[in-house]
Amino acid sequence: MSSLFDSLSASEKTSIVIDIGHAYTKCGFAGSSSPRHIIPTSVLVNEKEQHIFDNQSDLGLLREQLTEFIRLIYYKYIIANCRDRRVVLVESVITPTKIRHLLTDIFLKQFEASSLAFVPSHLAATFTLGRVPLAVQFDSLPYAGKAIHGRIQQLLEQHASVTKNGKKQLFKDINLKLDQEILEDIKVRCCFVSPFERAQIYAENDLLSPEKQRKNDDVFKSAGNVDYPVVSDMIIHIPGIVRELACEVLFEQDIDGKSIATLLLDSLVQSALDIRRQLADNILIIGGTAMMPGFLHRLNSELIHLANVSTYNKKLAIKTFHYHSPPGQLNYVTWLGGSFFGALDTLESQSIIREKYLENGIVPDWFTGERAG
Amino acid sequence: MTSLLKVDKVKYQCSCGTFKPLCYLYFCRHCLKVKCKECVILEVDCRFCPSCYENLQPHEAINRKNRCQQCFNCPCCGHTLVTRATNTASLSANTSATVTDLDESSLSSTSVMSGQATPSKKVYYLACGFCRWSTRDINLNDQLTINSWKQQDNIHEQRFQELLLYYKQIANKEKLEKDRKKYTTSKGGLLLRTSSKTDKYGLLTPLTRRSIGLRTTTPTSSTTSLRATNTAKPVDSSTIQPKQSTALETITPLEDTFFNLDLSKMTTMKQRLSSVEIQPVYTDGLYPISKHFTSKQSKRCKECDHNVLKPEPSPKVIKFKLHQMAMFFIPDIRIWYHPTWDSNRENVCVLSIVNQSDEQITLKLMTIDDILKNGSSTGIDEIKVDEKLLTAKLDFSGGNDTNKEKIVQLHAHIDMNETDSKYDNEFRENDDKQFVIWRKFAKIAIKCTVKPHNENVKNIIAGFVMEHRVVGISSVQTSIQPAQPEQNSKIIRHLVTIDFGSIDEPALTLHSSLKEGL
């Protein structure tokens, strides 16, 4: 069955689907069940890897790098001719308009794609669920990863020690600034989202000071330490507390009293009264950060806890929440939606046609059949 | 020749206005224009495995998801995996023991020896020669045939197809409805409805054909869908409802293993993303990755759609069918010598010009001032000079000669052995000795002066314009009218900028053969 569909969708003119994210870009062909590649959104500039969206102010530079990046996607990763091929771009709804215009220009003029469709990432993700009437979408924000990276660096400075050239030193003494890549690796390999109960104990007792931590070790089993080698002669000793608390940044309420959980509840409060129940029963959480071990479990307990707290107690009668699991890994769910979209016959009526764009140069905000055509 | 590897010192203007080093430019012999990589469009010519050079037809390669079936990459480090053979006898002795690196190496050495002694059944496994990972690490059974490793299946495939089918039906329905709107608004609406049973005039063929197409995709609902097209109201039940996604019953809490984890057992982001569908968290989940194809591309001029670069379609041949790099048509200019810079006077520099083409070339060199003063002559594409780019003034005459246009001739690029010193004499007589200070075969050295615009200049960038004739290929067949070779030759001009570097840079050492010229 699947091979038959593959051969059907494998013609030269299959449209391609690209989801350009802040950190990683997913690319592949429409109508296939997973992207071909997930690659970092970066290009080599003077033999150094450079993230494309790090510097957004210079449009000329951004254009150059994006063109180079898209060329790489076409010819290195998915090996497809760009000419007269339809393109589906999955974009976040908060993408700045100038980047959207830039992408349109690059795809339609530079790469001569026959048409280009933008799909909002949240809408795309609901495609993967079948016919759920309503669903709350929650995308772990593009900056969540960055926030965790920052927190790891900060926590490491407080707690970690380093063995360099056989000598043991405190992390903050050697004034080490870790690369984003290393921080990401620490996040991916060492960190986890600790269960709600444990986080509560941490928050109450302020276990951050080492003396108290030692005292508490008898009653409270802390997470194990990890020795993380950075370069050949340097090892960072990451205490369990760093691994556990790094992701707390997602659930701590900031000065406005916002965290991921409160944002979700707020959106429930703002929705109409009669659909809240349905929304709460159909929550879909997507994004790479949601793949952290223990994330969903923690979020659920956090939501239940907050729903019973005075701020939401009166506003919201809902006390239970249900989640969906999409047919794919969480970090490419939005791409999957784009893949569905790109495989349909109606794609043409929903996209910007190259000839039209060359004629009038208009990039509409929404693609209804009439306006785009 | 200090700039031998610093190709970005001297840049040529592409027809689109950007400046690029000569070796990154192409030359279209149909438009007779310089083209950079933004001005050409790429086309995949052949896809092949970089390891075994298997060359596949496009549709076949796409079918296999651009991956080789025989070659594998290490999921751990990305290196190519090597197939190792061992015989079953030694295998059964060893599989019971845990396979460590040490065991493995002794195993492979014994297997070779015992293989010669007793020709028993061979089995194969994959190992990485770089990081010592092997398929035995993840407890995969050894294979009886070479490289018959199965691809890992995507567990979500079926669900995906189910959903896709459903969405295709909805899309079809939407399209049908739109089409019907078109018909009913036109005058033929009545006709359509009355003649639906006997389609006398073939008006309905597109509609019925589409409904047949719908029927083939939805075998259970063929009759209803047919009715849906003929009656005014589409029937809702004509589509298969996929199983709706149900909310998770239980949420798996954090596994206890995370509290005391072994760092060496966790996969890195790169390892996870290299198998997109599975994304294993632990190293046990790693699986050999089929090698991804690479491709050869031909390049086409966007303007006239002719190829500027076309490789041979076989992956093993490195030759080109068509190879129109700008290098082969336009003389190559390099910095040979510059003195210690003095921003107040004219600094004498030496540039070398090499003719890489197969034909003799007559070059006309002009300063930027000439171009700005005289404008363009007829028949030559105009050159736009952005003076903000340049921080210094380049002059060929040293300021005392009124004849500003410099014309030099260059030999064709031929093998050194076929020539002798007499070969150059003919041209050397015509040379302006103050200008061309050295000459050998297809290469000359010219003297020029560079004066920074003002004292604040930090980085010296100077430019000049070069003019010569190129012979192109006419798009019209030349065999009919061989008497018109002039038609497709044209004089073209190039704006060349030279980045001499920072003003603090010390002088380059002067080659001994240039000393008398200066």
PDB file of C-alpha atoms in Angstrom, chain B residues 351-493:
ATOM      1  CA  LEU B 351      49.171  43.222 -12.168  1.00  0.00           C
ATOM      2  CA  SER B 352      49.402  40.038 -14.138  1.00  0.00           C
ATOM      3  CA  ILE B 353      47.000  39.129 -16.874  1.00  0.00           C
ATOM      4  CA  VAL B 354      46.665  35.545 -18.045  1.00  0.00           C
ATOM      5  CA  ASN B 355      44.741  34.552 -21.101  1.00  0.00           C
ATOM      6  CA  GLN B 356      43.067  31.225 -20.372  1.00  0.00           C
ATOM      7  CA  SER B 357      41.204  30.953 -23.631  1.00  0.00           C
ATOM      8  CA  ASP B 358      42.254  29.032 -26.715  1.00  0.00           C
ATOM      9  CA  GLU B 359      42.295  32.112 -28.859  1.00  0.00           C
ATOM     10  CA  GLN B 360      44.494  35.103 -29.153  1.00  0.00           C
ATOM     11  CA  ILE B 361      42.993  38.067 -27.369  1.00  0.00           C
ATOM     12  CA  THR B 362      43.360  41.782 -27.866  1.00  0.00           C
ATOM     13  CA  LEU B 363      42.685  43.597 -24.652  1.00  0.00           C
ATOM     14  CA  LYS B 364      41.801  47.218 -24.235  1.00  0.00           C
ATOM     15  CA  LEU B 365      42.250  48.531 -20.730  1.00  0.00           C
ATOM     16  CA  MET B 366      40.522  51.664 -19.564  1.00  0.00           C
ATOM     17  CA  THR B 367      40.395  53.520 -16.310  1.00  0.00           C
ATOM     18  CA  ILE B 368      37.146  54.267 -14.566  1.00  0.00           C
ATOM     19  CA  ASP B 369      37.537  57.950 -15.481  1.00  0.00           C
ATOM     20  CA  ASP B 370      37.604  57.115 -19.189  1.00  0.00           C
ATOM     21  CA  ILE B 371      34.359  55.268 -18.912  1.00  0.00           C
ATOM     22  CA  LEU B 372      32.670  58.035 -16.969  1.00  0.00           C
ATOM     23  CA  LYS B 373      33.914  60.682 -19.401  1.00  0.00           C
ATOM     24  CA  ASN B 374      33.295  58.996 -22.704  1.00  0.00           C
ATOM     25  CA  GLY B 375      30.260  56.949 -21.903  1.00  0.00           C
ATOM     26  CA  SER B 376      29.701  53.760 -23.764  1.00  0.00           C
ATOM     27  CA  SER B 377      30.325  53.354 -27.417  1.00  0.00           C
ATOM     28  CA  THR B 378      27.678  51.810 -29.574  1.00  0.00           C
ATOM     29  CA  GLY B 379      27.163  48.090 -29.536  1.00  0.00           C
ATOM     30  CA  ILE B 380      28.739  47.602 -26.156  1.00  0.00           C
ATOM     31  CA  ASP B 381      26.725  46.926 -23.091  1.00  0.00           C
ATOM     32  CA  GLU B 382      26.855  49.861 -20.764  1.00  0.00           C
ATOM     33  CA  ILE B 383      28.705  49.520 -17.525  1.00  0.00           C
ATOM     34  CA  LYS B 384      27.380  51.091 -14.400  1.00  0.00           C
ATOM     35  CA  VAL B 385      30.075  52.156 -12.020  1.00  0.00           C
ATOM     36  CA  ASP B 386      29.224  52.584  -8.405  1.00  0.00           C
ATOM     37  CA  GLU B 387      32.004  54.865  -7.262  1.00  0.00           C
ATOM     38  CA  LYS B 388      31.239  54.351  -3.604  1.00  0.00           C
ATOM     39  CA  LEU B 389      32.714  50.908  -3.862  1.00  0.00           C
ATOM     40  CA  LEU B 390      36.117  52.156  -4.841  1.00  0.00           C
ATOM     41  CA  THR B 391      38.502  53.832  -2.428  1.00  0.00           C
ATOM     42  CA  ALA B 392      41.434  54.385  -4.747  1.00  0.00           C
ATOM     43  CA  LYS B 393      42.129  55.528  -8.274  1.00  0.00           C
ATOM     44  CA  LEU B 394      43.865  53.194 -10.641  1.00  0.00           C
ATOM     45  CA  ASP B 395      45.748  54.636 -13.610  1.00  0.00           C
ATOM     46  CA  PHE B 396      47.710  52.899 -16.324  1.00  0.00           C
ATOM     47  CA  SER B 397      49.797  55.743 -17.711  1.00  0.00           C
ATOM     48  CA  GLY B 398      51.418  56.968 -14.570  1.00  0.00           C
ATOM     49  CA  GLY B 399      49.801  60.344 -15.092  1.00  0.00           C
ATOM     50  CA  ASN B 400      52.131  61.634 -17.834  1.00  0.00           C
ATOM     51  CA  ASP B 401      50.772  59.975 -20.920  1.00  0.00           C
ATOM     52  CA  THR B 402      47.821  61.428 -22.753  1.00  0.00           C
ATOM     53  CA  ASN B 403      47.046  58.260 -24.620  1.00  0.00           C
ATOM     54  CA  LYS B 404      44.983  56.641 -21.930  1.00  0.00           C
ATOM     55  CA  GLU B 405      43.652  53.617 -23.707  1.00  0.00           C
ATOM     56  CA  LYS B 406      46.023  50.729 -23.464  1.00  0.00           C
ATOM     57  CA  ILE B 407      45.868  47.925 -25.937  1.00  0.00           C
ATOM     58  CA  VAL B 408      47.757  44.698 -25.447  1.00  0.00           C
ATOM     59  CA  GLN B 409      47.696  41.393 -27.201  1.00  0.00           C
ATOM     60  CA  LEU B 410      47.830  38.065 -25.496  1.00  0.00           C
ATOM     61  CA  HIS B 411      48.689  34.679 -26.909  1.00  0.00           C
ATOM     62  CA  ALA B 412      46.329  31.784 -26.656  1.00  0.00           C
ATOM     63  CA  HIS B 413      46.739  29.549 -23.670  1.00  0.00           C
ATOM     64  CA  ILE B 414      48.890  26.700 -24.970  1.00  0.00           C
ATOM     65  CA  ASP B 415      51.249  24.227 -23.535  1.00  0.00           C
ATOM     66  CA  MET B 416      54.631  25.669 -22.601  1.00  0.00           C
ATOM     67  CA  ASN B 417      56.580  23.014 -24.490  1.00  0.00           C
ATOM     68  CA  GLU B 418      55.201  23.950 -27.851  1.00  0.00           C
ATOM     69  CA  THR B 419      56.550  27.461 -27.658  1.00  0.00           C
ATOM     70  CA  ASP B 420      59.892  29.146 -27.473  1.00  0.00           C
ATOM     71  CA  SER B 421      61.040  32.614 -26.671  1.00  0.00           C
ATOM     72  CA  LYS B 422      60.744  33.780 -30.274  1.00  0.00           C
ATOM     73  CA  TYR B 423      57.075  33.323 -30.066  1.00  0.00           C
ATOM     74  CA  ASP B 424      56.737  36.364 -27.858  1.00  0.00           C
ATOM     75  CA  ASN B 425      58.967  38.690 -29.842  1.00  0.00           C
ATOM     76  CA  GLU B 426      56.385  39.645 -32.360  1.00  0.00           C
ATOM     77  CA  PHE B 427      54.062  41.049 -29.721  1.00  0.00           C
ATOM     78  CA  ARG B 428      56.852  42.423 -27.638  1.00  0.00           C
ATOM     79  CA  GLU B 429      57.769  44.860 -30.393  1.00  0.00           C
ATOM     80  CA  ASN B 430      54.367  46.444 -30.280  1.00  0.00           C
ATOM     81  CA  ASP B 431      54.301  46.721 -26.530  1.00  0.00           C
ATOM     82  CA  ASP B 432      54.491  49.965 -24.695  1.00  0.00           C
ATOM     83  CA  LYS B 433      57.555  49.235 -22.611  1.00  0.00           C
ATOM     84  CA  GLN B 434      56.384  51.568 -19.862  1.00  0.00           C
ATOM     85  CA  PHE B 435      53.203  49.614 -19.601  1.00  0.00           C
ATOM     86  CA  VAL B 436      53.825  45.962 -20.356  1.00  0.00           C
ATOM     87  CA  ILE B 437      56.915  45.200 -18.379  1.00  0.00           C
ATOM     88  CA  TRP B 438      57.107  41.466 -18.832  1.00  0.00           C
ATOM     89  CA  ARG B 439      55.699  38.923 -21.204  1.00  0.00           C
ATOM     90  CA  LYS B 440      55.756  35.181 -21.473  1.00  0.00           C
ATOM     91  CA  PHE B 441      53.360  33.170 -23.636  1.00  0.00           C
ATOM     92  CA  ALA B 442      49.821  33.863 -22.565  1.00  0.00           C
ATOM     93  CA  LYS B 443      50.810  35.912 -19.567  1.00  0.00           C
ATOM     94  CA  ILE B 444      51.842  39.525 -19.222  1.00  0.00           C
ATOM     95  CA  ALA B 445      52.652  41.865 -16.382  1.00  0.00           C
ATOM     96  CA  ILE B 446      51.398  45.417 -16.566  1.00  0.00           C
ATOM     97  CA  LYS B 447      52.369  48.425 -14.535  1.00  0.00           C
ATOM     98  CA  CYS B 448      49.756  50.674 -13.048  1.00  0.00           C
ATOM     99  CA  THR B 449      49.525  53.328 -10.379  1.00  0.00           C
ATOM    100  CA  VAL B 450      47.107  53.313  -7.494  1.00  0.00           C
ATOM    101  CA  LYS B 451      46.317  56.433  -5.508  1.00  0.00           C
ATOM    102  CA  PRO B 452      43.927  56.333  -2.566  1.00  0.00           C
ATOM    103  CA  HIS B 453      41.151  58.934  -2.763  1.00  0.00           C
ATOM    104  CA  ASN B 454      42.053  60.530   0.546  1.00  0.00           C
ATOM    105  CA  GLU B 455      44.087  59.949   3.646  1.00  0.00           C
ATOM    106  CA  ASN B 456      41.311  58.316   5.600  1.00  0.00           C
ATOM    107  CA  VAL B 457      41.152  55.318   3.338  1.00  0.00           C
ATOM    108  CA  LYS B 458      41.724  52.144   5.310  1.00  0.00           C
ATOM    109  CA  ASN B 459      41.120  49.508   2.700  1.00  0.00           C
ATOM    110  CA  ILE B 460      42.341  50.049  -0.816  1.00  0.00           C
ATOM    111  CA  ILE B 461      39.933  48.970  -3.509  1.00  0.00           C
ATOM    112  CA  ALA B 462      40.585  50.110  -7.026  1.00  0.00           C
ATOM    113  CA  GLY B 463      38.927  49.261 -10.306  1.00  0.00           C
ATOM    114  CA  PHE B 464      39.306  49.436 -14.049  1.00  0.00           C
ATOM    115  CA  VAL B 465      37.489  48.337 -17.148  1.00  0.00           C
ATOM    116  CA  MET B 466      38.640  45.716 -19.576  1.00  0.00           C
ATOM    117  CA  GLU B 467      37.344  45.347 -23.094  1.00  0.00           C
ATOM    118  CA  HIS B 468      37.778  42.479 -25.509  1.00  0.00           C
ATOM    119  CA  ARG B 469      36.026  40.558 -28.197  1.00  0.00           C
ATOM    120  CA  VAL B 470      34.393  37.238 -27.556  1.00  0.00           C
ATOM    121  CA  VAL B 471      33.024  34.780 -30.043  1.00  0.00           C
ATOM    122  CA  GLY B 472      29.786  33.169 -29.087  1.00  0.00           C
ATOM    123  CA  ILE B 473      27.604  30.466 -30.434  1.00  0.00           C
ATOM    124  CA  SER B 474      24.717  31.743 -32.430  1.00  0.00           C
ATOM    125  CA  SER B 475      21.389  30.217 -31.661  1.00  0.00           C
ATOM    126  CA  VAL B 476      20.657  30.158 -35.370  1.00  0.00           C
ATOM    127  CA  GLN B 477      22.369  27.302 -37.134  1.00  0.00           C
ATOM    128  CA  THR B 478      25.669  28.573 -38.407  1.00  0.00           C
ATOM    129  CA  SER B 479      26.167  25.817 -40.950  1.00  0.00           C
ATOM    130  CA  ILE B 480      23.741  27.434 -43.350  1.00  0.00           C
ATOM    131  CA  GLN B 481      25.566  30.710 -43.467  1.00  0.00           C
ATOM    132  CA  PRO B 482      29.178  30.119 -42.603  1.00  0.00           C
ATOM    133  CA  ALA B 483      30.137  33.487 -44.023  1.00  0.00           C
ATOM    134  CA  GLN B 484      28.828  35.361 -41.022  1.00  0.00           C
ATOM    135  CA  PRO B 485      31.101  34.627 -38.125  1.00  0.00           C
ATOM    136  CA  GLU B 486      31.072  38.279 -37.126  1.00  0.00           C
ATOM    137  CA  GLN B 487      27.428  38.111 -36.244  1.00  0.00           C
ATOM    138  CA  ASN B 488      27.917  36.284 -33.023  1.00  0.00           C
ATOM    139  CA  SER B 489      31.097  37.893 -31.888  1.00  0.00           C
ATOM    140  CA  LYS B 490      30.826  40.900 -29.734  1.00  0.00           C
ATOM    141  CA  ILE B 491      32.960  43.311 -27.816  1.00  0.00           C
ATOM    142  CA  ILE B 492      32.300  43.039 -24.125  1.00  0.00           C
ATOM    143  CA  ARG B 493      33.481  45.060 -21.208  1.00  0.00           C
TER     144      ARG B 493
END
